[in-house]
Coordinates of C-alpha atoms and ligand atoms in Angstrom, one line a residue:
X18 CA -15.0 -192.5 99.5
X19 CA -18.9 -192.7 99.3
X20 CA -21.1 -189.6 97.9
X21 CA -24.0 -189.0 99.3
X22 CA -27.6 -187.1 97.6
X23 CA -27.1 -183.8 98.4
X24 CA -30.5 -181.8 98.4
X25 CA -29.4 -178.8 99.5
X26 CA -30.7 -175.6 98.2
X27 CA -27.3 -174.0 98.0
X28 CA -24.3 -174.0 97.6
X29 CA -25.1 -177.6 96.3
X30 CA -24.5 -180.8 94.0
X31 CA -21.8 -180.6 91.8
X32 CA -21.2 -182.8 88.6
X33 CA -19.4 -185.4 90.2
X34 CA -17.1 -185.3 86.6
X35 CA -16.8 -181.8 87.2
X36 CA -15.0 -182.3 90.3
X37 CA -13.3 -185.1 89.5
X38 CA -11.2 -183.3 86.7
X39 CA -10.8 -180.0 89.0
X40 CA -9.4 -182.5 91.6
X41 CA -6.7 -184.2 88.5
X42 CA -5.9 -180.4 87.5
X43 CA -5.2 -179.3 91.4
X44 CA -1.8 -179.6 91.5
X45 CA -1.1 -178.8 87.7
X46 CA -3.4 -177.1 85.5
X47 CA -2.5 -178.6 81.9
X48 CA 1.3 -179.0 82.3
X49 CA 1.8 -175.6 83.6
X50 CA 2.8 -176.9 87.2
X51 CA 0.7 -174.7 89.2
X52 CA -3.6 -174.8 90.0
X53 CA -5.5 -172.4 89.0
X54 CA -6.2 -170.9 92.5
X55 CA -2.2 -169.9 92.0
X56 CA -2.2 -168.8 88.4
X57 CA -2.1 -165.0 87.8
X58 CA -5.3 -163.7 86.4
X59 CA -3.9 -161.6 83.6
X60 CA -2.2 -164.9 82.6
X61 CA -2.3 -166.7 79.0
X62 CA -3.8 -169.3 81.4
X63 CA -6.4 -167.7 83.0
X64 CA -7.5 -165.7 80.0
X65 CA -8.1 -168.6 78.2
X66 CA -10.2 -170.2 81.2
X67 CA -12.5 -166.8 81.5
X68 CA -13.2 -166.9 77.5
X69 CA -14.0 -170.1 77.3
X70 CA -16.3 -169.9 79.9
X71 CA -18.2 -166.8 78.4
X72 CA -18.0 -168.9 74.8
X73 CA -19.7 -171.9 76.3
X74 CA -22.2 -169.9 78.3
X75 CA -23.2 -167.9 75.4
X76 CA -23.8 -171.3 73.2
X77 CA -25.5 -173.0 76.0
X78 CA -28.2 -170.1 76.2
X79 CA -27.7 -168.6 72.4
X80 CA -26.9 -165.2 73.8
X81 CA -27.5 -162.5 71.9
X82 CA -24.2 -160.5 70.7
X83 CA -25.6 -157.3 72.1
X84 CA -25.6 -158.7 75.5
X85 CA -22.8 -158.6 77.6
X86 CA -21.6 -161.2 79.9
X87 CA -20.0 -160.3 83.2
X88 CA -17.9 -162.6 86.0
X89 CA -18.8 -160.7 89.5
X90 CA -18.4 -161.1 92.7
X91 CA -20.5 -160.4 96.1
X92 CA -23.1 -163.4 94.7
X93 CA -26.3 -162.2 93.7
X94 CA -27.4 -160.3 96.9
X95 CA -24.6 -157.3 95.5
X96 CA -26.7 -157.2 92.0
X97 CA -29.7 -156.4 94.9
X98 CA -28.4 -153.2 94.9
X99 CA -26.1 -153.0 91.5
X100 CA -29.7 -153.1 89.3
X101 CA -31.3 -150.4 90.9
X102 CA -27.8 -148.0 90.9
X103 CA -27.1 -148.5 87.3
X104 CA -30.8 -148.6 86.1
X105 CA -32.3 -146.0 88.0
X106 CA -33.0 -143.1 86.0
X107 CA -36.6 -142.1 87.0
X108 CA -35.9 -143.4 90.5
X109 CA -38.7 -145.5 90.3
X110 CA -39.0 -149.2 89.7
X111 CA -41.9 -151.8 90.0
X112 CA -40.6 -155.4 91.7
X113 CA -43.1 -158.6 92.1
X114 CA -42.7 -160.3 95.5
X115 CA -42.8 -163.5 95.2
X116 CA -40.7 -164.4 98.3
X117 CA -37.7 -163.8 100.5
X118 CA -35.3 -163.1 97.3
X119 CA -37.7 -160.6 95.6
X120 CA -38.2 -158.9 99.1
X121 CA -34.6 -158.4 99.8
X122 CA -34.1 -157.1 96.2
X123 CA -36.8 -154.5 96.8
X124 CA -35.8 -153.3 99.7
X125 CA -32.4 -152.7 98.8
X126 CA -33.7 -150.9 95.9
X127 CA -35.8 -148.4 97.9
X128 CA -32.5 -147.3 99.5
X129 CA -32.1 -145.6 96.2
X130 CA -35.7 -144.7 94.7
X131 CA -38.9 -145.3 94.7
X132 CA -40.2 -148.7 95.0
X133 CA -43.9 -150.1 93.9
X134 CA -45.2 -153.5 94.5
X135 CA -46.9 -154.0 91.7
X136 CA -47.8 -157.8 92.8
X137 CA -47.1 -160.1 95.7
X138 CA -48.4 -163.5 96.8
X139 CA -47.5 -163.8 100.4
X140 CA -50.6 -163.4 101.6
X141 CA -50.9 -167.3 100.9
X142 CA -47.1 -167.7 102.2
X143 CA -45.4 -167.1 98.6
X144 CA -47.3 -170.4 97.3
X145 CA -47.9 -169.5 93.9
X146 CA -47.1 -167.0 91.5
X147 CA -49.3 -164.1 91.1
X148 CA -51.6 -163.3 87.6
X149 CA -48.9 -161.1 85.2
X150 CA -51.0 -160.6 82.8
X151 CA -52.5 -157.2 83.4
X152 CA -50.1 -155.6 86.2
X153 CA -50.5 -152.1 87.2
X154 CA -46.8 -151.5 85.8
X155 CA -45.5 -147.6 86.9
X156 CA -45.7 -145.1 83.8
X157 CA -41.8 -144.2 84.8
X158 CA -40.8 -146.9 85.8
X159 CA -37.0 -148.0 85.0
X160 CA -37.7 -151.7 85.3
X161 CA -39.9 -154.3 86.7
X162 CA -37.7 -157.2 88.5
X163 CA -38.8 -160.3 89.4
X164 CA -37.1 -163.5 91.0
X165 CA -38.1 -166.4 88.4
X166 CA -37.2 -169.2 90.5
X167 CA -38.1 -168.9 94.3
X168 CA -35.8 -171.1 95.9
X169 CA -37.2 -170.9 99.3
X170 CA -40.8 -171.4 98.4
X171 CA -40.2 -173.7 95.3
X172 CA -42.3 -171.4 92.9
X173 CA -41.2 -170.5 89.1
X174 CA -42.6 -168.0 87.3
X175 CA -45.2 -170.4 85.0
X176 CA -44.7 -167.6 82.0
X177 CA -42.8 -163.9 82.3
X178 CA -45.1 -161.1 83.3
X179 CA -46.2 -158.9 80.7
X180 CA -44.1 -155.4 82.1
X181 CA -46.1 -153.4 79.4
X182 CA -42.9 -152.7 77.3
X183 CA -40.6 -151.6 80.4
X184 CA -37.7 -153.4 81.2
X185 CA -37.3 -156.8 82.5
X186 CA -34.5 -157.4 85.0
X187 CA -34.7 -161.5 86.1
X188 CA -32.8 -162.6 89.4
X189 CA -32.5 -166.1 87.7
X190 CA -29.9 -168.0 90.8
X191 CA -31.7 -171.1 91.4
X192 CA -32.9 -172.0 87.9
X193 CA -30.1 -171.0 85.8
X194 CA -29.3 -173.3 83.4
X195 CA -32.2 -175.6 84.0
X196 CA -33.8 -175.1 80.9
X197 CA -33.3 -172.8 78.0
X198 CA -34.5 -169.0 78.6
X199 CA -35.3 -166.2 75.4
X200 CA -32.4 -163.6 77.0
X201 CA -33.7 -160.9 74.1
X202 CA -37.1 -160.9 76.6
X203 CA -35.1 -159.8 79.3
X204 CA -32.7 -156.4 80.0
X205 CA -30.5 -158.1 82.5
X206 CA -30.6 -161.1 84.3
X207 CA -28.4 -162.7 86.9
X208 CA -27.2 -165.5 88.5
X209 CA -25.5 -166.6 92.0
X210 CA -24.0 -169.6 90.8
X211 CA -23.7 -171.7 94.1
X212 CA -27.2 -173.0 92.7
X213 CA -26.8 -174.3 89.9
X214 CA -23.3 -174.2 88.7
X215 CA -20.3 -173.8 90.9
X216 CA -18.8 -172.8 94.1
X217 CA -20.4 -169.1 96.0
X218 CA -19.5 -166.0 95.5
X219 CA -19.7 -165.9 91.9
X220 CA -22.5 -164.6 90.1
X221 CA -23.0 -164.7 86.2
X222 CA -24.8 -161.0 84.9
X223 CA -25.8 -161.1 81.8
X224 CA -27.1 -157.6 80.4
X225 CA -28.5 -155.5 77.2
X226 CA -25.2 -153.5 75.9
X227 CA -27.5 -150.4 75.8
X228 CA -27.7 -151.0 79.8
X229 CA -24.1 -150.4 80.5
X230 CA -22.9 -146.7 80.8
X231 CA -21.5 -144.3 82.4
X232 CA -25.1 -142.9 83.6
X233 CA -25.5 -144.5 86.9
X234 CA -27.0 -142.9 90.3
X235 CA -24.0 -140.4 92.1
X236 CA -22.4 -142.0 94.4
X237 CA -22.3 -145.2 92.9
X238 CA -18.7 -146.8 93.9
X239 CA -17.0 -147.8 90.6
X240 CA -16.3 -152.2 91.0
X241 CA -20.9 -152.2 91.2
X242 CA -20.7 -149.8 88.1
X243 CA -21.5 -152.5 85.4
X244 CA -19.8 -150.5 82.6
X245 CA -16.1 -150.9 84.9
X246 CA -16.8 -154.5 84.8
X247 CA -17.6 -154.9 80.8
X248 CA -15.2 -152.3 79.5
X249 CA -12.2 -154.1 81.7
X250 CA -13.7 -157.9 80.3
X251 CA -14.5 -159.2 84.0
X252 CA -11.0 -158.3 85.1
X253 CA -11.2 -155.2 86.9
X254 CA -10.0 -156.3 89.8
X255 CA -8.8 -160.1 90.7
X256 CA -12.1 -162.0 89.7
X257 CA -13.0 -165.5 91.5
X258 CA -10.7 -166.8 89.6
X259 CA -11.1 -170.5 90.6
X260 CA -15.3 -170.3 90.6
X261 CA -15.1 -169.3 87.1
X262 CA -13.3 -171.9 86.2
X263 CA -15.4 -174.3 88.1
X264 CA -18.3 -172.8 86.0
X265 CA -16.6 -173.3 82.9
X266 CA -16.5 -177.5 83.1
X267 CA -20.0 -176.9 84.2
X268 CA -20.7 -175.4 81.0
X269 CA -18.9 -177.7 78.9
X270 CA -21.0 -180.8 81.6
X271 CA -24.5 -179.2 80.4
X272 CA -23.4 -179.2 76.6
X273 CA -22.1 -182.6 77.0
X274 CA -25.5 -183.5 78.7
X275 CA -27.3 -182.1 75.6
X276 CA -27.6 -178.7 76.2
X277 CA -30.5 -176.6 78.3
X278 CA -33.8 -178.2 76.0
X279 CA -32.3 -181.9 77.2
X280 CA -31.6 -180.3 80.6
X281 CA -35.1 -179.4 81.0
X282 CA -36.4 -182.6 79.8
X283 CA -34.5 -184.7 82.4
X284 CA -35.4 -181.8 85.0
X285 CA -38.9 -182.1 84.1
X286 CA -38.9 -185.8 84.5
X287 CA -37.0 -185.7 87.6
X288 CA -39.5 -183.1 89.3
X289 CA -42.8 -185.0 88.0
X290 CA -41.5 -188.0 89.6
X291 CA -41.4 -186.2 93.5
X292 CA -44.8 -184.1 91.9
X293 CA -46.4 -187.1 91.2
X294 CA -45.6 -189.3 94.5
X295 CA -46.6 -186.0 96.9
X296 CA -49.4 -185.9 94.7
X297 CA -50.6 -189.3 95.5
X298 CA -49.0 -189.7 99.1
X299 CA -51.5 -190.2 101.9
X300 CA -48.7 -188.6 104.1
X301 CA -46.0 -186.1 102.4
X302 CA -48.1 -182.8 100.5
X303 CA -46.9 -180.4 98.2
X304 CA -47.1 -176.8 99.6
X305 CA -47.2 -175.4 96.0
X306 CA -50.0 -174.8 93.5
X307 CA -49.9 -176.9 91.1
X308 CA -49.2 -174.1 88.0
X309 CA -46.7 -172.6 89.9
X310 CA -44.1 -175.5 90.8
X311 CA -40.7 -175.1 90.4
X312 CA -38.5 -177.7 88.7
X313 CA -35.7 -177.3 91.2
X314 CA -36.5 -176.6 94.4
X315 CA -39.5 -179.1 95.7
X316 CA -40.9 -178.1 99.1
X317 CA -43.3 -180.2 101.2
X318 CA -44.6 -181.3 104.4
X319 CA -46.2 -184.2 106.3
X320 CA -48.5 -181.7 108.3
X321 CA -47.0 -182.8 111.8
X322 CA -44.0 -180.7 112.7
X323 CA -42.9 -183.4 114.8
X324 CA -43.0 -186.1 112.2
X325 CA -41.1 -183.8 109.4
X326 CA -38.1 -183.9 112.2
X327 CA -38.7 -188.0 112.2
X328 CA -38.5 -187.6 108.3
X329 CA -35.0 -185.3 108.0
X330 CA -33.6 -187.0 110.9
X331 CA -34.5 -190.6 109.3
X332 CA -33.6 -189.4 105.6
X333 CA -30.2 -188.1 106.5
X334 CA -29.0 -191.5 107.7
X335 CA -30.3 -193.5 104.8
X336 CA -27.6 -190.8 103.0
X337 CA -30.0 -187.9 101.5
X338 CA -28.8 -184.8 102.9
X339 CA -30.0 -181.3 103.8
X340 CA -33.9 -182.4 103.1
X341 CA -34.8 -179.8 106.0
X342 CA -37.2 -177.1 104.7
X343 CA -35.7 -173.1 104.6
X344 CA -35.8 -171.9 108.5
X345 CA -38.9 -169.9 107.9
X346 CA -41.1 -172.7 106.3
X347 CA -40.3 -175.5 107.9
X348 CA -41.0 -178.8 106.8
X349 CA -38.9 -180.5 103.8
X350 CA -37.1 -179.0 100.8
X351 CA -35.6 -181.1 98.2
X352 CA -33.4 -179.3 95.7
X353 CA -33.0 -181.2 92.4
X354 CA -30.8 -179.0 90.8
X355 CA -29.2 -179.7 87.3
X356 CA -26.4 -181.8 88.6
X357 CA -28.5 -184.4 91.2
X358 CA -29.0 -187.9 88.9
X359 CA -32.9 -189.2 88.0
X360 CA -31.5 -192.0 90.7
X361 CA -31.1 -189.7 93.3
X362 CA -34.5 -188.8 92.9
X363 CA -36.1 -192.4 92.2
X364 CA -34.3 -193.7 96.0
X365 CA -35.8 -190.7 97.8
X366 CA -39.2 -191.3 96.4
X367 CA -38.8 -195.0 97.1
X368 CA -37.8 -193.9 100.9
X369 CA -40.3 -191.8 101.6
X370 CA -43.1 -194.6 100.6
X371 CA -41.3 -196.6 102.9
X372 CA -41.4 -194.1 105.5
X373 CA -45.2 -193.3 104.6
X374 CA -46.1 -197.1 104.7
X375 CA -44.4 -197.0 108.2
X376 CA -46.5 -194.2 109.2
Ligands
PLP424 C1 -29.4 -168.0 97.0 C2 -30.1 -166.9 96.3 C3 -29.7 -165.5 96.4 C4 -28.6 -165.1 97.2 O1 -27.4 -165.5 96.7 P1 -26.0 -164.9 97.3 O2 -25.0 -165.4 96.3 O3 -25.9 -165.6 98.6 O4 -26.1 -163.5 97.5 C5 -30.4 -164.6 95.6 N1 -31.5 -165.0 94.9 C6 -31.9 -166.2 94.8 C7 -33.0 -166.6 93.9 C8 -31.2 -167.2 95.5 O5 -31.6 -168.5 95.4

C-alpha cells in the first residue's frame, strides 16, 4: 500500500490515523459485531457516536451553549437555500460575492426574496476580498452572508465584514476547523465537511438558538426547517450515520493535534512555505493578493497554459495528486487542508524548483 499527496480541493485528505482506526472498527465497532454503516441509528451505539461528536466539536471551537449544533445532509449547497427559508423575514438579505460559492448562495436565495450585492470582487476574477469596512448593508435586511474561505479562488476573508449590527451567516466548508473562529460573531455558520473533515454529504450547521423556530417562509418542506432538525437532536430522519462518525475521530485527531490555535500555526507555516516559494519563483505565480490568501486552498499559475499541463501531468507521476486548478481558472490549485503533513508540502515545493530549474 503507498499513499500518495492528495491536493485535492474536495472531498480530500484524510488523517491517515483516522482511517486507519475506521478501517480496524469495519467489521466490529467496539465488540458489538457489526460496523457502524449497519448499526441502527436510534441505537445505544450510535447515540453515543453523534454526542460525542457534538462534545468534541463544541470544545474544539468553544461553542457557545446558546448555539445549537446540527448533523445535516444535502452538503452545504442545501444550507444555499435552508438560510434564506428560515431567516427570511423581511425578504431581503445582503450577500458578498466573493466567488463561485457566494454566487450560487445568492442566487438560490433570490428564489425566495430579495437579494442585494452589497460587495463583489470579480471584476479582478475573485482575487481578493473586497473592503468590509463600510458596506452599504440593507436597512431590512435579515442577514448579510458571506463565503469566508473561497475554495475555488483561494481567498479568505482577511477580517469579518462589519454587517452594521445585522446578522452574520458564514458558509465556512473549506476552512473549517483550520483555525479557531469567535462563533458569538456569527448567527449561523456552516460547513460541508468533505473539506476539511470527513466523507461528502455531511454538513456541520451550527446556529444562534434564537435562529431556530417555527417562523420560516410558507412552503418551507419540514427535513430544511432547522427547528425539525434541533428539536429531534439530528435524528429526524436516518442521518449520515457513518460521516458523522468519520467527523467524530476527526475531532478527537485535531484535539490530539493541539486543538484549532496549533492547527492554525502549522497551517500557517505550511501555506507560507508554498507563499514564500511562488513568491520568489521566476516561473510559478500566485494569482491572489497578498492580504487576501487563504491558508488552504493555494492557487497559481506558470502563465503558459501549455506548460501548467506539463506541470499537473509531471506532478501527478512524482505522486502529488489533483494539483489541476478549478475548471474555470485553470492553472494549479493545491489544497493544504488540515490533514495534508508540513512534508507534503516541503516535497512539492522542492518539485516544483526542480521543475522551475528545468524550465
Ligand atoms: C465545496 C463547497 C461547497 C459545496 O459543498 P457541497 O457539499 O458539495 O454542497 C459550498 N461552499 C464551499 C465554500 C465549498 O468549498
Amino acid at each position: 500500500m503507498s499513499r500518495v499527496y492528495n491536493f485535492s480541493a474536495g472531498p480530500a485528505v484524510l488523517p491517515e490515523e483516522v482511517l486507519r482506526e475506521a478501517a480496524d472498527e469495519m467489521l466490529d465497532y467496539r465488540g458489538c459485531g457489526m460496523s457502524v454503516m449497519e448499526m441502527s441509528h436510534r441505537s445505544k451505539d450510535f447515540e453515543d457516536i453523534l454526542h460525542d461528536a457534538e462534545d468534541t466539536l463544541r470544545r474544539l471551537m468553544s461553542i457557545p451553549e446558546n448555539y445549537k449544533v446540527l448533523f445535516l445532509q444535502g452538503g452545504a449547497s442545501q444550507q444555499f437555500a435552508a438560510v434564506p427559508m428560515n431567516l427570511m423575514k423581511n425578504r431581503v438579505a445582503d450577500y458578498i460575492i466573493t466567488g463561485q460559492w457566494a454566487k450560487k448562495a445568492a442566487q438560490e436565495a433570490e428564489l425566495f426574496g430579495r437579494v442585494n450585492r452589497i460587495a463583489s470582487s470579480a471584476d479582478r476574477t475573485f482575487s481578493y476580498i473586497p473592503d468590509c469596512s463600510d458596506l452599504p448593508v440593507s436597512a431590512d435586511a435579515d442577514y448579510v452572508y458571506i463565503c469566508q474561505n473561497n475554495t475555488i479562488y483561494g481567498t479568505r476573508f482577511p477580517k469579518l465584514p462589519d454587517t452594521k449590527g445585522k446578522l452574520l451567516v458564514a458558509d465556512v466548508s473549506s476552512m473549517f476547523l483550520s483555525e479557531p473562529i469567535d462563533v458569538e460573531k456569527y448567527g449561523v455558520i456552516y460547513a460541508g465537511v468533505q473539506k476539511n473533515a470527513g466523507p461528502a454529504g455531511l454538513v456541520v450547521a451550527i446556529i444562534r438558538e434564537d435562529l431556530i423556530s417555527d417562523e420560516v417562509l410558507p412552503g418551507t418542506p419540514t427535513m430544511l426547517k432547522w427547528k425539525t432538525q434541533a428539536d429531534a437532536d439530528s435524528l429526524y430522519n436516518t442521518p449520515n450515520c457513518y460521516a458523522i462518525y468519520i467527523c467524530g475521530k476527526v475531532f478527537h485527531w485535531v484535539e490530539s493535534m493541539g486543538g484549532l490555535l496549533a492547527m492554525k500555526e502549522k497551517n500557517e507555516k505550511k501555506a507560507g512555505l508554498l507563499y514564500d516559494f511562488l513568491d520568489g519563483s521566476s516561473l510559478f505565480k500566485g494569482t491572489v493578493e497578498k492580504g487576501s490568501r487563504s491558508l488552504m486552498n493555494v492557487p497559481f499559475v506558470t502563465g503558459d497554459e501549455a506548460l501548467d499541463k506539463e506541470f499537473i501531468a509531471a506532478a501527478d507521476k512524482a505522486g502529488f495528486k489533483n494539483l489541476k486548478g478549478h475548471r474555470t481558472v485553470g492553472g494549479m490549485r493545491a489544497s493544504i487542508y488540515n490533514a495534508m503533513p508540513l512534508e507534503g508540502v516541503e516535497k512539492l515545493v522542492a518539485f516544483m524548483k526542480d521543475f522551475e530549474a528545468a524550465h
